[in-house]
Structure formats: C-alpha cells, structure tokens
Amino acid sequence: MARVTIYSSGAHYGPLKPAAPLRYDMRNVTNPPRQLRGNMDGRSKKLRDHLMNDKDFLALLETIQNDILREIERLQKLECGKEVQVQVGVGADKEVDTTHEIQQSREIPEQECSKDADSHDKEYLPSDGEDTGDETSTNESQYGLDNENEPTVVVNCFCHLGRHRSASMVEELARLKWPAGTDIEVIHRDIDKDRRSSGKQKKPTLSLSRTKHVVSISESTHTAKHAREKQNSYTAWGILSL
C-alpha cells in the first residue's frame, strides 16, 4: 500500500518545511474572478468547477497525477527490493545469481530520479516585494511527512495565498482514481489564514484526512486526461453551434 500526502500552501507565508519532493507552482494559472474568490476557497465545488474549465489548470492536474503515479511505482520497487534482500539474507544457501537479480530490481531509471529544474517541480520564488512570512513557516514533518511503515509520496501545490488555485488543485487530485490501496491525505496549510493578521494560525486545516480511494480492476478510471478531453469536446461543440 502507498500513502500520498498532498499539501496546499501560499508562497506569501513561506515555503513548506521540509520541502516536498514534488512541488508545483500554481501562480501561472489564471486566478478565478474576484466574485468567486471573495467568499469561496478551494473546498468550494463552484470555484473548482470554474478552474476545471481552465486548460492550464487541467494540463497541470494531469502532469501532477502522472508524476505521483511514477513516484508511487518507484517507491514500491524500492520497498520490494528491500523485502527480497531481507529474505535472501535469511537463507545461507542462496545462489549468487539471485543476489544479482535483486540488485537489478533496485536500479531506478535516471529519468525517474531526476527532475527538470525548469519544470513545475521547483522551489518557491516569491515575487519582488512579496512577504515571505518566514516567521509563520513551521516544520510540517509533525503533520505526517515521515512514515517509516509505508512508502509515502509527499506533494506540495502552492500559489500566492494558498486558498484558491493550489487548494483547488489538491482537492481535485484527491478526487481522482488512484491504484488500489492508495491512502490519500490532503492538508491545507494556509487556507484559513487571514492575510491581514500576518497569517498566524495554530495548526493547519485538514481536509479529506487519510481518505482511502480503493479502485477495483474492472472499475473505469477517471483521470485528469479524461477531464481535459471532456472540456475540449464542450469547446468544440460550442464552436460548431455558432
């Protein structure tokens, strides 16, 4: 079983600490209209529906989903390699060829271990004059970044304040279909912070905490790619009807 912890946060309040291995800057996605942002956040279906019609949002949703699936596969291979290695250590009469096979099973392709520095997986880069809010940044490891009992994929989606674009992305990711036994945990670090009060908050807001999405083999999978294709079909129909 794999565990996926997905954080939303705002660059205004400083980076996630420790930094998540998979990080995505949502600030290039167009912000929803002011009338939606005023009294809604990423937990609102109406706000998310607006963003799900944005091609940049959908493309990034698909990218993040694929990155998470690759990371789950990589961690499971590593975990499997460790288990086989322990079994080999128990028996004193194991053949040398078996050890060679174990070493091969633990080799990870270079493209899966490296990330493009210019891609969505990058550090926080606050804009000029932007308050980084370092004094409010806390160590999120106490909220479940580390778990020795199961492989964990940690993801961080961030925008300016962590209330609309990044929170919507995290909520939509949690609603996708994932491999059987995957444990999805969503944490909105800054969604309830008030910008005017320096963003002080005692603890992050948990949403869909430790929700498991179990998918049977015969069940049809709803993916970000399907959502984008559906949105494109609506656009094409609108053009033809003109």
mmCIF file of C-alpha atoms in Angstrom:
data_model
loop_
_atom_site.group_PDB
_atom_site.id
_atom_site.type_symbol
_atom_site.label_atom_id
_atom_site.label_comp_id
_atom_site.label_asym_id
_atom_site.label_seq_id
_atom_site.Cartn_x
_atom_site.Cartn_y
_atom_site.Cartn_z
ATOM 1 C CA MET A 1 0.000 0.000 0.000
ATOM 2 C CA ALA A 2 1.199 3.524 -0.764
ATOM 3 C CA ARG A 3 0.435 6.736 1.040
ATOM 4 C CA VAL A 4 0.187 10.116 -0.712
ATOM 5 C CA THR A 5 0.197 13.326 1.342
ATOM 6 C CA ILE A 6 -0.735 16.426 -0.676
ATOM 7 C CA TYR A 7 -0.202 19.911 0.752
ATOM 8 C CA SER A 8 -1.603 23.211 -0.446
ATOM 9 C CA SER A 9 0.214 26.341 0.721
ATOM 10 C CA GLY A 10 0.809 30.006 -0.036
ATOM 11 C CA ALA A 11 4.194 31.420 -1.030
ATOM 12 C CA HIS A 12 3.169 34.561 0.882
ATOM 13 C CA TYR A 13 3.547 32.598 4.126
ATOM 14 C CA GLY A 14 6.853 30.958 3.246
ATOM 15 C CA PRO A 15 7.860 27.548 1.865
ATOM 16 C CA LEU A 16 6.829 24.186 3.185
ATOM 17 C CA LYS A 17 9.433 22.812 5.593
ATOM 18 C CA PRO A 18 10.882 20.356 4.892
ATOM 19 C CA ALA A 19 10.391 20.849 1.173
ATOM 20 C CA ALA A 20 8.256 18.235 -0.560
ATOM 21 C CA PRO A 21 9.989 16.149 -3.260
ATOM 22 C CA LEU A 22 7.214 17.049 -5.733
ATOM 23 C CA ARG A 23 6.474 20.793 -5.844
ATOM 24 C CA TYR A 24 4.214 22.667 -8.263
ATOM 25 C CA ASP A 25 3.840 26.427 -8.696
ATOM 26 C CA MET A 26 0.198 27.281 -9.410
ATOM 27 C CA ARG A 27 0.784 31.015 -9.816
ATOM 28 C CA ASN A 28 0.935 30.704 -13.604
ATOM 29 C CA VAL A 29 -2.707 29.567 -13.618
ATOM 30 C CA THR A 30 -5.192 32.440 -14.002
ATOM 31 C CA ASN A 31 -6.862 33.331 -10.710
ATOM 32 C CA PRO A 32 -10.660 32.872 -10.530
ATOM 33 C CA PRO A 33 -12.780 36.065 -10.734
ATOM 34 C CA ARG A 34 -12.927 38.270 -7.655
ATOM 35 C CA GLN A 35 -16.603 37.441 -7.056
ATOM 36 C CA LEU A 36 -15.665 33.768 -6.671
ATOM 37 C CA ARG A 37 -12.520 34.352 -4.645
ATOM 38 C CA GLY A 38 -14.225 36.707 -2.205
ATOM 39 C CA ASN A 39 -16.242 34.169 -0.226
ATOM 40 C CA MET A 40 -15.006 30.832 -1.583
ATOM 41 C CA ASP A 41 -11.848 28.770 -1.392
ATOM 42 C CA GLY A 42 -10.613 25.541 -2.963
ATOM 43 C CA ARG A 43 -13.043 23.480 -0.908
ATOM 44 C CA SER A 44 -15.932 25.077 -2.818
ATOM 45 C CA LYS A 45 -17.176 23.000 -5.755
ATOM 46 C CA LYS A 46 -18.277 26.130 -7.626
ATOM 47 C CA LEU A 47 -14.763 27.560 -7.508
ATOM 48 C CA ARG A 48 -13.216 24.256 -8.556
ATOM 49 C CA ASP A 49 -15.665 23.874 -11.440
ATOM 50 C CA HIS A 50 -14.506 27.250 -12.749
ATOM 51 C CA LEU A 51 -10.859 26.179 -12.630
ATOM 52 C CA MET A 52 -11.647 22.800 -14.218
ATOM 53 C CA ASN A 53 -12.586 24.747 -17.361
ATOM 54 C CA ASP A 54 -9.111 26.292 -17.481
ATOM 55 C CA LYS A 55 -6.816 24.427 -19.895
ATOM 56 C CA ASP A 56 -3.681 25.342 -17.918
ATOM 57 C CA PHE A 57 -5.219 24.010 -14.700
ATOM 58 C CA LEU A 58 -6.253 20.751 -16.394
ATOM 59 C CA ALA A 59 -2.852 20.272 -18.009
ATOM 60 C CA LEU A 60 -1.115 20.717 -14.664
ATOM 61 C CA LEU A 61 -3.608 18.370 -12.980
ATOM 62 C CA GLU A 62 -2.681 15.662 -15.475
ATOM 63 C CA THR A 63 1.041 16.341 -15.037
ATOM 64 C CA ILE A 64 0.863 16.068 -11.252
ATOM 65 C CA GLN A 65 -1.214 12.893 -11.411
ATOM 66 C CA ASN A 66 1.308 11.215 -13.703
ATOM 67 C CA ASP A 67 4.236 12.340 -11.540
ATOM 68 C CA ILE A 68 2.579 10.904 -8.431
ATOM 69 C CA LEU A 69 1.885 7.578 -10.157
ATOM 70 C CA ARG A 70 5.526 7.322 -11.251
ATOM 71 C CA GLU A 71 6.722 8.134 -7.742
ATOM 72 C CA ILE A 72 4.407 5.520 -6.220
ATOM 73 C CA GLU A 73 5.792 2.923 -8.619
ATOM 74 C CA ARG A 74 9.374 3.924 -7.833
ATOM 75 C CA LEU A 75 8.872 3.700 -4.062
ATOM 76 C CA GLN A 76 7.096 0.358 -4.349
ATOM 77 C CA LYS A 77 10.015 -1.035 -6.358
ATOM 78 C CA LEU A 78 12.441 0.138 -3.694
ATOM 79 C CA GLU A 79 10.290 -1.379 -0.952
ATOM 80 C CA CYS A 80 10.028 -4.656 -2.849
ATOM 81 C CA GLY A 81 13.797 -4.725 -3.303
ATOM 82 C CA LYS A 82 14.337 -4.308 0.438
ATOM 83 C CA GLU A 83 11.947 -7.161 1.241
ATOM 84 C CA VAL A 84 13.649 -9.536 -1.189
ATOM 85 C CA GLN A 85 17.069 -8.566 0.170
ATOM 86 C CA VAL A 86 15.958 -9.450 3.702
ATOM 87 C CA GLN A 87 14.685 -12.835 2.510
ATOM 88 C CA VAL A 88 17.999 -13.584 0.811
ATOM 89 C CA GLY A 89 19.862 -12.716 3.990
ATOM 90 C CA VAL A 90 17.877 -15.315 5.951
ATOM 91 C CA GLY A 91 18.889 -18.291 3.790
ATOM 92 C CA ALA A 92 22.583 -19.189 3.771
ATOM 93 C CA ASP A 93 22.333 -21.414 0.699
ATOM 94 C CA LYS A 94 21.058 -18.787 -1.783
ATOM 95 C CA GLU A 95 22.656 -18.666 -5.216
ATOM 96 C CA VAL A 96 24.784 -15.745 -6.375
ATOM 97 C CA ASP A 97 22.536 -15.209 -9.420
ATOM 98 C CA THR A 98 19.621 -14.405 -7.106
ATOM 99 C CA THR A 99 21.589 -11.588 -5.476
ATOM 100 C CA HIS A 100 22.348 -10.194 -8.931
ATOM 101 C CA GLU A 101 18.634 -10.179 -9.757
ATOM 102 C CA ILE A 102 17.885 -8.290 -6.541
ATOM 103 C CA GLN A 103 20.427 -5.622 -7.410
ATOM 104 C CA GLN A 104 18.835 -5.214 -10.836
ATOM 105 C CA SER A 105 15.352 -4.890 -9.318
ATOM 106 C CA ARG A 106 16.547 -1.978 -7.174
ATOM 107 C CA GLU A 107 18.016 0.008 -10.058
ATOM 108 C CA ILE A 108 15.902 3.078 -10.809
ATOM 109 C CA PRO A 109 15.952 4.703 -14.271
ATOM 110 C CA GLU A 110 17.757 8.021 -14.228
ATOM 111 C CA GLN A 111 14.793 9.905 -15.681
ATOM 112 C CA GLU A 112 12.629 8.841 -12.711
ATOM 113 C CA CYS A 113 15.151 10.020 -10.124
ATOM 114 C CA SER A 114 15.880 13.443 -11.628
ATOM 115 C CA LYS A 115 13.572 16.421 -12.068
ATOM 116 C CA ASP A 116 13.908 19.229 -14.573
ATOM 117 C CA ALA A 117 14.765 22.419 -12.726
ATOM 118 C CA ASP A 118 12.657 24.421 -15.169
ATOM 119 C CA SER A 119 9.557 22.247 -14.781
ATOM 120 C CA HIS A 120 6.736 22.621 -12.256
ATOM 121 C CA ASP A 121 8.906 20.853 -9.663
ATOM 122 C CA LYS A 122 10.818 23.878 -8.328
ATOM 123 C CA GLU A 123 11.472 25.937 -5.226
ATOM 124 C CA TYR A 124 9.319 28.808 -4.060
ATOM 125 C CA LEU A 125 10.241 32.006 -5.869
ATOM 126 C CA PRO A 126 8.397 34.898 -4.200
ATOM 127 C CA SER A 127 7.924 37.907 -6.452
ATOM 128 C CA ASP A 128 9.530 41.279 -5.745
ATOM 129 C CA GLY A 129 8.112 42.930 -2.665
ATOM 130 C CA GLU A 130 6.286 39.779 -1.620
ATOM 131 C CA ASP A 131 6.204 38.973 2.077
ATOM 132 C CA THR A 132 7.709 35.515 2.566
ATOM 133 C CA GLY A 133 6.312 35.228 6.068
ATOM 134 C CA ASP A 134 9.257 33.182 7.344
ATOM 135 C CA GLU A 135 8.186 33.681 10.937
ATOM 136 C CA THR A 136 4.993 31.724 10.316
ATOM 137 C CA SER A 137 6.611 28.805 8.478
ATOM 138 C CA THR A 138 6.688 25.663 10.593
ATOM 139 C CA ASN A 139 8.153 22.213 10.268
ATOM 140 C CA GLU A 140 5.384 20.173 8.645
ATOM 141 C CA SER A 141 7.084 16.857 9.464
ATOM 142 C CA GLN A 142 4.947 16.736 12.615
ATOM 143 C CA TYR A 143 1.845 16.586 10.400
ATOM 144 C CA GLY A 144 2.803 13.302 8.735
ATOM 145 C CA LEU A 145 5.572 13.890 6.193
ATOM 146 C CA ASP A 146 7.521 10.911 7.515
ATOM 147 C CA ASN A 147 6.142 7.417 7.977
ATOM 148 C CA GLU A 148 8.533 4.519 8.438
ATOM 149 C CA ASN A 149 5.875 1.832 7.985
ATOM 150 C CA GLU A 150 4.829 2.544 4.398
ATOM 151 C CA PRO A 151 6.193 4.338 1.323
ATOM 152 C CA THR A 152 4.973 7.943 1.272
ATOM 153 C CA VAL A 153 4.762 10.356 -1.648
ATOM 154 C CA VAL A 154 4.724 13.994 -0.499
ATOM 155 C CA VAL A 155 3.372 16.656 -2.875
ATOM 156 C CA ASN A 156 3.135 20.436 -2.459
ATOM 157 C CA CYS A 157 0.972 22.658 -4.670
ATOM 158 C CA PHE A 158 1.411 26.346 -3.916
ATOM 159 C CA CYS A 159 0.031 29.650 -5.160
ATOM 160 C CA HIS A 160 0.204 33.151 -3.649
ATOM 161 C CA LEU A 161 -2.024 32.747 -0.569
ATOM 162 C CA GLY A 162 -2.796 29.019 -0.677
ATOM 163 C CA ARG A 163 -6.564 29.487 -0.725
ATOM 164 C CA HIS A 164 -7.830 29.178 -4.298
ATOM 165 C CA ARG A 165 -5.651 27.732 -7.080
ATOM 166 C CA SER A 166 -3.433 25.432 -5.018
ATOM 167 C CA ALA A 167 -6.252 24.357 -2.690
ATOM 168 C CA SER A 168 -8.488 23.565 -5.678
ATOM 169 C CA MET A 169 -5.729 21.524 -7.297
ATOM 170 C CA VAL A 170 -5.195 19.492 -4.140
ATOM 171 C CA GLU A 171 -8.920 18.832 -3.756
ATOM 172 C CA GLU A 172 -9.243 17.716 -7.384
ATOM 173 C CA LEU A 173 -6.207 15.434 -7.067
ATOM 174 C CA ALA A 174 -7.801 13.746 -4.049
ATOM 175 C CA ARG A 175 -10.943 13.073 -6.100
ATOM 176 C CA LEU A 176 -9.150 11.232 -8.908
ATOM 177 C CA LYS A 177 -8.971 7.451 -9.068
ATOM 178 C CA TRP A 178 -5.732 6.004 -7.716
ATOM 179 C CA PRO A 179 -4.253 2.483 -7.562
ATOM 180 C CA ALA A 180 -5.983 0.083 -5.188
ATOM 181 C CA GLY A 181 -4.968 0.591 -1.579
ATOM 182 C CA THR A 182 -3.606 4.111 -2.064
ATOM 183 C CA ASP A 183 -4.126 6.289 1.016
ATOM 184 C CA ILE A 184 -4.667 9.946 0.055
ATOM 185 C CA GLU A 185 -4.209 12.627 2.721
ATOM 186 C CA VAL A 186 -4.935 16.296 1.986
ATOM 187 C CA ILE A 187 -3.577 19.118 4.157
ATOM 188 C CA HIS A 188 -4.396 22.777 3.506
ATOM 189 C CA ARG A 189 -1.692 24.647 5.380
ATOM 190 C CA ASP A 190 -2.792 28.240 4.761
ATOM 191 C CA ILE A 191 -6.387 28.083 3.557
ATOM 192 C CA ASP A 192 -7.874 29.622 6.720
ATOM 193 C CA LYS A 193 -5.165 32.201 7.341
ATOM 194 C CA ASP A 194 -6.068 35.880 7.238
ATOM 195 C CA ARG A 195 -3.562 37.890 5.216
ATOM 196 C CA ARG A 196 -4.284 40.999 7.304
ATOM 197 C CA SER A 197 -3.328 39.212 10.532
ATOM 198 C CA SER A 198 0.098 38.056 9.237
ATOM 199 C CA GLY A 199 -1.315 34.592 8.604
ATOM 200 C CA LYS A 200 -0.946 33.398 12.175
ATOM 201 C CA GLN A 201 -2.646 30.089 12.787
ATOM 202 C CA LYS A 202 -2.006 27.423 15.396
ATOM 203 C CA LYS A 203 -2.341 24.373 13.172
ATOM 204 C CA PRO A 204 -3.121 23.582 9.521
ATOM 205 C CA THR A 205 -6.606 22.717 8.348
ATOM 206 C CA LEU A 206 -7.047 19.056 7.412
ATOM 207 C CA SER A 207 -9.403 18.147 4.585
ATOM 208 C CA LEU A 208 -10.231 14.620 3.430
ATOM 209 C CA SER A 209 -7.703 13.457 6.019
ATOM 210 C CA ARG A 210 -6.447 9.925 5.357
ATOM 211 C CA THR A 211 -9.175 9.169 2.830
ATOM 212 C CA LYS A 212 -8.571 5.867 1.055
ATOM 213 C CA HIS A 213 -9.543 5.500 -2.583
ATOM 214 C CA VAL A 214 -9.767 1.788 -3.379
ATOM 215 C CA VAL A 215 -10.294 1.022 -7.057
ATOM 216 C CA SER A 216 -11.221 -2.427 -8.381
ATOM 217 C CA ILE A 217 -9.569 -3.707 -11.549
ATOM 218 C CA SER A 218 -12.830 -3.639 -13.522
ATOM 219 C CA GLU A 219 -13.755 -0.104 -12.456
ATOM 220 C CA SER A 220 -13.336 2.606 -15.073
ATOM 221 C CA THR A 221 -10.667 5.124 -14.119
ATOM 222 C CA HIS A 222 -11.428 8.843 -14.105
ATOM 223 C CA THR A 223 -8.215 10.686 -14.882
ATOM 224 C CA ALA A 224 -7.149 14.256 -15.401
ATOM 225 C CA LYS A 225 -6.657 13.460 -19.089
ATOM 226 C CA HIS A 226 -10.300 12.402 -19.409
ATOM 227 C CA ALA A 227 -11.414 15.612 -17.728
ATOM 228 C CA ARG A 228 -9.390 17.691 -20.179
ATOM 229 C CA GLU A 229 -10.764 15.763 -23.184
ATOM 230 C CA LYS A 230 -14.311 16.339 -21.904
ATOM 231 C CA GLN A 231 -13.653 20.066 -21.584
ATOM 232 C CA ASN A 232 -12.227 20.168 -25.130
ATOM 233 C CA SER A 233 -15.335 18.420 -26.503
ATOM 234 C CA TYR A 234 -17.549 21.063 -24.910
ATOM 235 C CA THR A 235 -15.433 23.780 -26.514
ATOM 236 C CA ALA A 236 -15.644 22.152 -29.960
ATOM 237 C CA TRP A 237 -19.432 21.796 -29.674
ATOM 238 C CA GLY A 238 -19.733 25.479 -28.780
ATOM 239 C CA ILE A 239 -17.760 26.485 -31.879
ATOM 240 C CA LEU A 240 -19.856 24.291 -34.191
ATOM 241 C CA SER A 241 -23.093 25.717 -32.826
ATOM 242 C CA LEU A 242 -22.094 29.297 -33.694
#
